[in-house]
Coordinates of C-alpha atoms and ligand atoms in Angstrom, one line a residue:
X18 CA -47.9 -38.5 -42.2
X19 CA -51.1 -37.3 -43.8
X20 CA -49.5 -35.3 -46.6
X21 CA -46.6 -37.6 -47.5
X22 CA -44.9 -36.2 -50.7
X23 CA -47.8 -33.9 -51.5
X24 CA -46.7 -30.5 -53.0
X25 CA -48.4 -27.7 -51.2
X26 CA -48.2 -24.0 -52.1
X27 CA -49.0 -21.5 -49.3
X28 CA -49.4 -17.9 -50.5
X29 CA -48.6 -15.4 -47.8
X30 CA -46.8 -18.3 -46.2
X31 CA -43.9 -16.4 -44.8
X32 CA -45.6 -14.7 -41.9
X33 CA -48.6 -15.0 -39.5
X34 CA -51.1 -17.7 -40.0
X35 CA -49.6 -18.6 -43.4
X36 CA -46.3 -19.4 -41.7
X37 CA -48.2 -21.8 -39.3
X38 CA -49.8 -23.5 -42.4
X39 CA -46.3 -23.9 -44.0
X40 CA -44.8 -25.4 -40.9
X41 CA -47.9 -27.5 -40.2
X42 CA -48.1 -29.2 -43.7
X43 CA -44.3 -29.8 -43.7
X44 CA -44.7 -31.6 -40.4
X45 CA -47.2 -33.9 -42.1
X46 CA -44.7 -34.8 -44.9
X47 CA -45.6 -32.2 -47.5
X48 CA -43.0 -30.5 -49.8
X49 CA -43.9 -26.8 -49.3
X50 CA -43.7 -23.8 -51.5
X51 CA -43.7 -20.6 -49.4
X52 CA -44.9 -17.7 -51.6
X53 CA -44.9 -14.2 -50.3
X54 CA -44.1 -10.6 -51.1
X55 CA -41.8 -10.6 -48.0
X56 CA -38.7 -12.8 -47.8
X57 CA -39.8 -16.4 -47.6
X58 CA -36.3 -17.7 -46.7
X59 CA -36.6 -17.7 -42.8
X60 CA -39.7 -20.0 -43.1
X61 CA -38.0 -22.2 -45.7
X62 CA -34.9 -22.4 -43.5
X63 CA -37.1 -23.4 -40.5
X64 CA -38.8 -26.2 -42.4
X65 CA -35.4 -27.5 -43.7
X66 CA -33.9 -27.4 -40.2
X67 CA -36.7 -29.7 -39.1
X68 CA -35.8 -32.1 -41.9
X69 CA -38.5 -31.0 -44.4
X70 CA -38.3 -29.8 -48.0
X71 CA -39.3 -26.3 -49.0
X72 CA -38.9 -23.7 -51.8
X73 CA -39.3 -20.0 -51.3
X74 CA -40.8 -17.9 -54.1
X75 CA -41.1 -14.1 -53.9
X76 CA -44.5 -13.5 -55.5
X77 CA -47.2 -10.8 -55.5
X78 CA -50.5 -12.7 -55.9
X79 CA -52.1 -9.7 -57.6
X80 CA -49.7 -9.9 -60.5
X81 CA -50.5 -12.5 -63.1
X82 CA -46.8 -12.9 -64.2
X83 CA -45.8 -13.6 -60.6
X84 CA -48.5 -16.3 -60.2
X85 CA -47.5 -18.0 -63.5
X86 CA -43.8 -18.0 -62.3
X87 CA -44.9 -19.4 -59.0
X88 CA -46.5 -22.4 -60.8
X89 CA -43.5 -22.9 -63.1
X90 CA -41.0 -22.8 -60.3
X91 CA -43.0 -25.2 -58.2
X92 CA -43.2 -27.7 -61.1
X93 CA -39.5 -27.2 -61.9
X94 CA -38.5 -28.1 -58.3
X95 CA -41.1 -30.6 -57.2
X96 CA -42.7 -31.9 -60.5
X97 CA -46.4 -31.4 -59.5
X98 CA -48.9 -29.2 -57.5
X99 CA -51.3 -31.0 -55.2
X100 CA -52.5 -28.2 -53.0
X101 CA -52.9 -24.4 -53.4
X102 CA -53.5 -22.6 -50.1
X103 CA -54.8 -19.2 -51.1
X104 CA -53.9 -17.4 -47.8
X105 CA -52.2 -14.2 -48.9
X106 CA -54.3 -11.1 -48.1
X107 CA -54.2 -7.4 -47.3
X108 CA -55.3 -7.6 -43.7
X109 CA -52.9 -7.1 -40.8
X110 CA -51.7 -3.7 -42.0
X111 CA -55.2 -2.3 -42.8
X112 CA -56.6 0.6 -40.6
X113 CA -60.1 0.3 -39.2
X114 CA -62.2 3.2 -40.5
X115 CA -65.7 4.1 -41.5
X116 CA -66.7 3.3 -45.1
X117 CA -66.7 7.0 -45.9
X118 CA -63.1 7.3 -44.9
X119 CA -61.7 4.4 -46.8
X120 CA -59.7 5.7 -49.8
X121 CA -61.0 4.4 -53.1
X122 CA -57.4 3.2 -53.9
X123 CA -57.3 1.2 -50.7
X124 CA -60.7 -0.5 -51.7
X125 CA -59.2 -1.4 -55.1
X126 CA -55.9 -2.7 -53.5
X127 CA -57.8 -5.0 -51.1
X128 CA -59.9 -6.4 -54.0
X129 CA -56.8 -6.9 -56.1
X130 CA -54.9 -8.9 -53.5
X131 CA -57.8 -10.6 -51.6
X132 CA -59.9 -11.6 -54.6
X133 CA -58.0 -11.2 -57.9
X134 CA -55.1 -12.9 -56.1
X135 CA -57.2 -16.1 -55.6
X136 CA -58.4 -16.0 -59.2
X137 CA -54.9 -15.6 -60.6
X138 CA -53.3 -18.3 -58.4
X139 CA -56.1 -20.8 -59.1
X140 CA -55.6 -20.2 -62.9
X141 CA -51.9 -20.6 -62.6
X142 CA -52.1 -24.1 -60.9
X143 CA -55.1 -25.4 -62.9
X144 CA -53.2 -26.9 -65.8
X145 CA -51.0 -29.0 -63.5
X146 CA -53.9 -30.1 -61.4
X147 CA -56.0 -30.9 -64.5
X148 CA -53.2 -33.0 -66.0
X149 CA -52.9 -34.9 -62.6
X150 CA -56.6 -35.5 -62.5
X151 CA -56.5 -34.3 -58.9
X152 CA -55.8 -31.3 -56.8
X153 CA -57.1 -29.2 -53.9
X154 CA -57.6 -25.5 -53.5
X155 CA -58.0 -24.0 -50.0
X156 CA -59.2 -20.4 -49.9
X157 CA -59.1 -18.3 -46.7
X158 CA -62.3 -16.4 -45.9
X159 CA -63.0 -14.8 -42.5
X160 CA -65.7 -14.9 -39.8
X161 CA -66.0 -11.1 -40.4
X162 CA -68.1 -11.9 -43.4
X163 CA -70.6 -14.0 -41.3
X164 CA -70.7 -11.5 -38.5
X165 CA -70.8 -8.3 -40.6
X166 CA -67.9 -6.6 -38.9
X167 CA -67.9 -2.7 -39.4
X168 CA -65.0 -0.4 -40.2
X169 CA -63.4 -2.9 -42.5
X170 CA -66.0 -3.0 -45.2
X171 CA -63.6 -3.6 -48.1
X172 CA -61.9 -6.5 -46.2
X173 CA -65.2 -8.0 -45.1
X174 CA -66.7 -7.7 -48.6
X175 CA -63.6 -9.4 -50.1
X176 CA -63.9 -12.2 -47.6
X177 CA -67.6 -12.7 -48.6
X178 CA -66.3 -12.8 -52.2
X179 CA -64.0 -15.7 -51.2
X180 CA -67.1 -17.8 -50.3
X181 CA -68.8 -17.1 -53.6
X182 CA -65.5 -17.8 -55.5
X183 CA -65.1 -21.1 -53.6
X184 CA -68.6 -22.4 -54.4
X185 CA -68.5 -21.4 -58.0
X186 CA -65.0 -22.7 -58.7
X187 CA -65.9 -26.0 -56.9
X188 CA -68.8 -26.4 -59.4
X189 CA -66.4 -25.7 -62.4
X190 CA -63.6 -27.9 -61.2
X191 CA -65.3 -31.0 -59.8
X192 CA -65.3 -32.7 -63.2
X193 CA -61.5 -32.5 -63.2
X194 CA -61.1 -34.1 -59.7
X195 CA -60.2 -30.8 -58.2
X196 CA -61.7 -29.8 -54.9
X197 CA -62.2 -26.2 -53.7
X198 CA -63.0 -25.4 -50.1
X199 CA -62.5 -22.5 -47.7
X200 CA -61.6 -21.8 -44.1
X201 CA -63.1 -18.8 -42.2
X202 CA -61.0 -18.1 -39.2
X203 CA -62.1 -15.9 -36.3
X204 CA -60.0 -13.1 -34.9
X205 CA -56.6 -14.7 -34.5
X206 CA -53.6 -13.3 -32.7
X207 CA -51.2 -13.5 -35.7
X208 CA -48.7 -10.6 -35.1
X209 CA -49.3 -7.6 -37.3
X210 CA -53.1 -7.4 -36.6
X211 CA -52.7 -7.3 -32.8
X212 CA -51.9 -3.6 -32.6
X213 CA -55.0 -2.9 -34.7
X214 CA -57.5 -3.8 -32.0
X215 CA -57.9 -2.6 -28.4
X216 CA -57.5 -4.9 -25.4
X217 CA -61.2 -4.4 -24.7
X218 CA -62.3 -5.6 -28.2
X219 CA -60.0 -8.6 -27.9
X220 CA -61.8 -9.5 -24.6
X221 CA -65.2 -8.8 -26.2
X222 CA -64.2 -11.2 -29.0
X223 CA -63.4 -14.0 -26.5
X224 CA -66.6 -13.4 -24.6
X225 CA -68.7 -13.7 -27.8
X226 CA -67.3 -17.3 -28.5
X227 CA -68.7 -20.6 -27.3
X228 CA -65.1 -21.6 -26.5
X229 CA -63.8 -18.7 -24.3
X230 CA -60.2 -18.1 -25.2
X231 CA -58.1 -16.2 -27.8
X232 CA -57.6 -17.9 -31.2
X233 CA -54.0 -18.6 -32.3
X234 CA -52.6 -19.6 -35.7
X235 CA -52.1 -23.2 -34.5
X236 CA -55.9 -23.5 -34.0
X237 CA -56.3 -23.3 -37.8
X238 CA -53.6 -25.8 -38.9
X239 CA -55.6 -29.0 -38.3
X240 CA -58.4 -27.8 -40.5
X241 CA -55.9 -26.8 -43.3
X242 CA -54.2 -30.2 -43.1
X243 CA -57.6 -32.0 -43.2
X244 CA -58.7 -30.0 -46.3
X245 CA -55.3 -30.6 -48.0
X246 CA -55.4 -34.4 -47.2
X247 CA -57.3 -37.3 -48.8
X248 CA -59.3 -37.4 -45.5
X249 CA -61.6 -34.8 -47.1
X250 CA -61.6 -36.4 -50.5
X251 CA -65.4 -36.1 -51.0
X252 CA -65.8 -32.6 -49.7
X253 CA -65.9 -29.6 -52.0
X254 CA -67.5 -26.1 -52.2
X255 CA -67.6 -25.8 -48.4
X256 CA -66.5 -23.0 -46.0
X257 CA -65.5 -24.2 -42.6
X258 CA -65.8 -21.7 -39.8
X259 CA -63.0 -22.1 -37.3
X260 CA -63.6 -19.4 -34.7
X261 CA -64.4 -21.1 -31.4
X262 CA -68.1 -20.8 -32.1
X263 CA -68.1 -17.0 -32.4
X264 CA -70.5 -17.2 -35.4
X265 CA -72.6 -19.9 -36.9
X266 CA -74.0 -20.4 -40.4
Ligands
LIG28 N1 -55.6 -13.0 -38.2 C1 -56.9 -13.0 -38.2 O1 -57.6 -12.5 -37.2 C2 -57.7 -13.5 -39.4 C3 -59.1 -13.7 -39.3 C4 -59.8 -14.2 -40.4 C5 -59.1 -14.4 -41.6 N2 -57.8 -14.1 -41.7 C6 -57.1 -14.4 -43.0 O2 -56.1 -15.3 -42.8 C7 -55.0 -15.0 -43.7 C8 -53.7 -14.8 -42.9 O3 -54.0 -13.8 -41.9 P1 -52.8 -13.2 -41.1 O4 -53.4 -12.7 -39.8 O5 -51.6 -14.1 -41.0 O6 -52.5 -11.9 -42.0 P2 -51.2 -11.0 -42.2 O7 -51.6 -9.7 -42.7 O8 -50.4 -11.0 -40.9 O9 -50.3 -11.8 -43.3 C9 -50.7 -11.9 -44.6 C10 -49.5 -12.5 -45.4 O10 -49.8 -12.3 -46.7 C11 -48.7 -11.7 -47.3 N3 -49.1 -10.9 -48.5 C12 -49.7 -9.7 -48.4 N4 -49.9 -9.2 -49.6 C13 -49.4 -10.1 -50.5 C14 -49.4 -10.2 -51.9 N5 -49.8 -9.2 -52.7 N6 -48.8 -11.3 -52.5 C15 -48.3 -12.3 -51.7 N7 -48.3 -12.3 -50.3 C16 -48.9 -11.2 -49.8 C17 -48.0 -10.9 -46.2 O11 -46.6 -10.6 -46.5 C18 -48.2 -11.9 -45.1 O12 -47.1 -12.8 -45.0 C19 -55.5 -13.8 -44.5 O13 -56.2 -14.3 -45.7 C20 -56.5 -13.2 -43.6 O14 -57.4 -12.4 -44.2 C21 -57.1 -13.7 -40.6

């Protein structure tokens, strides 16, 4: 068990890829905090049914008070915070449209959840990680930033911001023994996003990869567990592309 007794928060952990991270770290012995704006109970119940320990916290990552409560409730239940998985984002429900058609309010909302959310969650867990002298933050970027995907410019821009945030925070937190890394997934069949893209574009995506198949949430779990575990103890500031070789950097 590579995460025995570690306490792992997964934001956006109730659905899609976040749910796969929650179940995946629990299978490696972690105690999991499933934080989401949608009901986290079904994922918590699933972890408990498999013999694991989990806590559900309803939390909007763009609201500072919610993120502070997330940290407090985690400490109250499990006594520490080893890993923050900054996975929540406005993504699957976003419409693809030209940059001229994106409402300004939607741009702001994407930035508030996809970037301010990371900032607030990192600040909320920092005191506990600093006191422990150790901790790991895993941010979720996207291959769309490396490819320059059109008709999603707010989303793509926010995911580029995640890379900058990761590098800068890693420089600030190294002295406290806190590592900060990111994962950039490729287009992954995760539920909500599947109706957003035509069959033809899905096939195009597969053809553009070195590994010629669709990506599924389970493809990302191994990398998340690796970054959460002590196996990656001397790695920080990095962004790992996990997209079947669809893009390189
Ligand atoms: N699926 C893909 O193709 C893909 C590719 C690259 C990167 N990603 C990234 O991976 C992560 C997960 O993707 P997904 O496909 O599962 O996305 P999704 O849209 O299906 O799920 C996002 C999760 O975040 C939660 N969430 C949304 N707003 C929130 C908020 N304000 N506070 C807390 N939780 C909130 C949602 O309820 C949901 O559980 C996201 O960061 C996404 O940008 C996904």
